[in-house]
């Protein structure tokens, strides 16, 4: 993340006789966008111990450094990732499918929003499998009035609704 420099002038009637500057983070949206770009470009790595140095008296007390090595298919490329790269040691679980060992119940049967383009939208949540549409009528007592003495008179209201669930 690149820090931004912000400055403020101090002085009589807005003159800049003294200037104070500080580092600040970019806006929340920009930080999130940068993290998403890094997430989509993340690369798998393996860890490998560095080669042992000369055996001296202290060599048994000092832990060896671990290096990260970029993976490409079944072969490992002896190349260190940049400090700004986002890397991972293990693949993420597939949250679309049920995997109790990973703690994922999957998305089959989950309620989704047909019109949303966000994470609650059917296109994304249902992982391309599509969704089912359920239509039902919801009824309840409404516009209730209390009559003296002693009963309540209500109308019955109803509404047709649709619910969408992932296949």
Coordinates of C-alpha atoms in Angstrom, one line a residue, residues 44-101:
X44 CA 1.5 -20.2 -4.6
X45 CA 4.9 -20.7 -2.8
X46 CA 6.7 -23.5 -1.0
X47 CA 9.0 -23.0 1.9
X48 CA 12.6 -24.3 1.8
X49 CA 15.3 -24.0 4.4
X50 CA 18.3 -22.0 3.4
X51 CA 21.5 -23.9 2.9
X52 CA 23.4 -24.5 6.1
X53 CA 26.4 -22.2 6.8
X54 CA 29.7 -23.3 8.2
X55 CA 29.4 -25.4 11.3
X56 CA 30.6 -23.3 14.2
X57 CA 29.9 -23.4 17.9
X58 CA 26.8 -21.2 17.5
X59 CA 25.4 -22.8 14.4
X60 CA 23.3 -25.3 16.5
X61 CA 21.7 -22.5 18.5
X62 CA 20.7 -20.3 15.6
X63 CA 17.6 -21.3 13.7
X64 CA 17.9 -21.6 9.9
X65 CA 16.1 -19.0 7.8
X66 CA 13.2 -20.2 5.7
X67 CA 12.9 -19.0 2.1
X68 CA 9.8 -18.9 0.1
X69 CA 10.1 -20.3 -3.4
X70 CA 7.5 -19.6 -6.2
X71 CA 5.8 -22.7 -7.5
X72 CA 4.9 -23.3 -11.1
X73 CA 2.9 -26.5 -11.7
X74 CA 4.9 -29.5 -10.3
X75 CA 8.2 -27.7 -10.6
X76 CA 9.5 -25.1 -8.1
X77 CA 11.2 -22.0 -9.5
X78 CA 14.0 -20.8 -7.3
X79 CA 12.8 -17.3 -7.2
X80 CA 11.9 -15.2 -4.2
X81 CA 8.6 -13.3 -4.4
X82 CA 8.7 -9.5 -4.0
X83 CA 7.9 -8.1 -0.6
X84 CA 4.8 -6.5 -2.2
X85 CA 3.5 -9.8 -3.6
X86 CA 0.7 -11.7 -1.9
X87 CA 1.5 -15.4 -1.6
X88 CA -0.1 -18.5 -0.2
X89 CA 1.2 -21.9 1.0
X90 CA -2.1 -23.8 0.7
X91 CA -5.1 -23.5 -1.7
X92 CA -8.2 -22.0 -0.2
X93 CA -11.1 -24.4 0.2
X94 CA -13.9 -24.3 -2.5
X95 CA -16.6 -22.7 -0.5
X96 CA -19.2 -23.5 -3.2
X97 CA -19.1 -27.2 -2.3
X98 CA -19.8 -28.8 1.0
X99 CA -16.6 -29.6 2.9
X100 CA -17.1 -30.2 6.6
X101 CA -13.4 -30.8 7.2

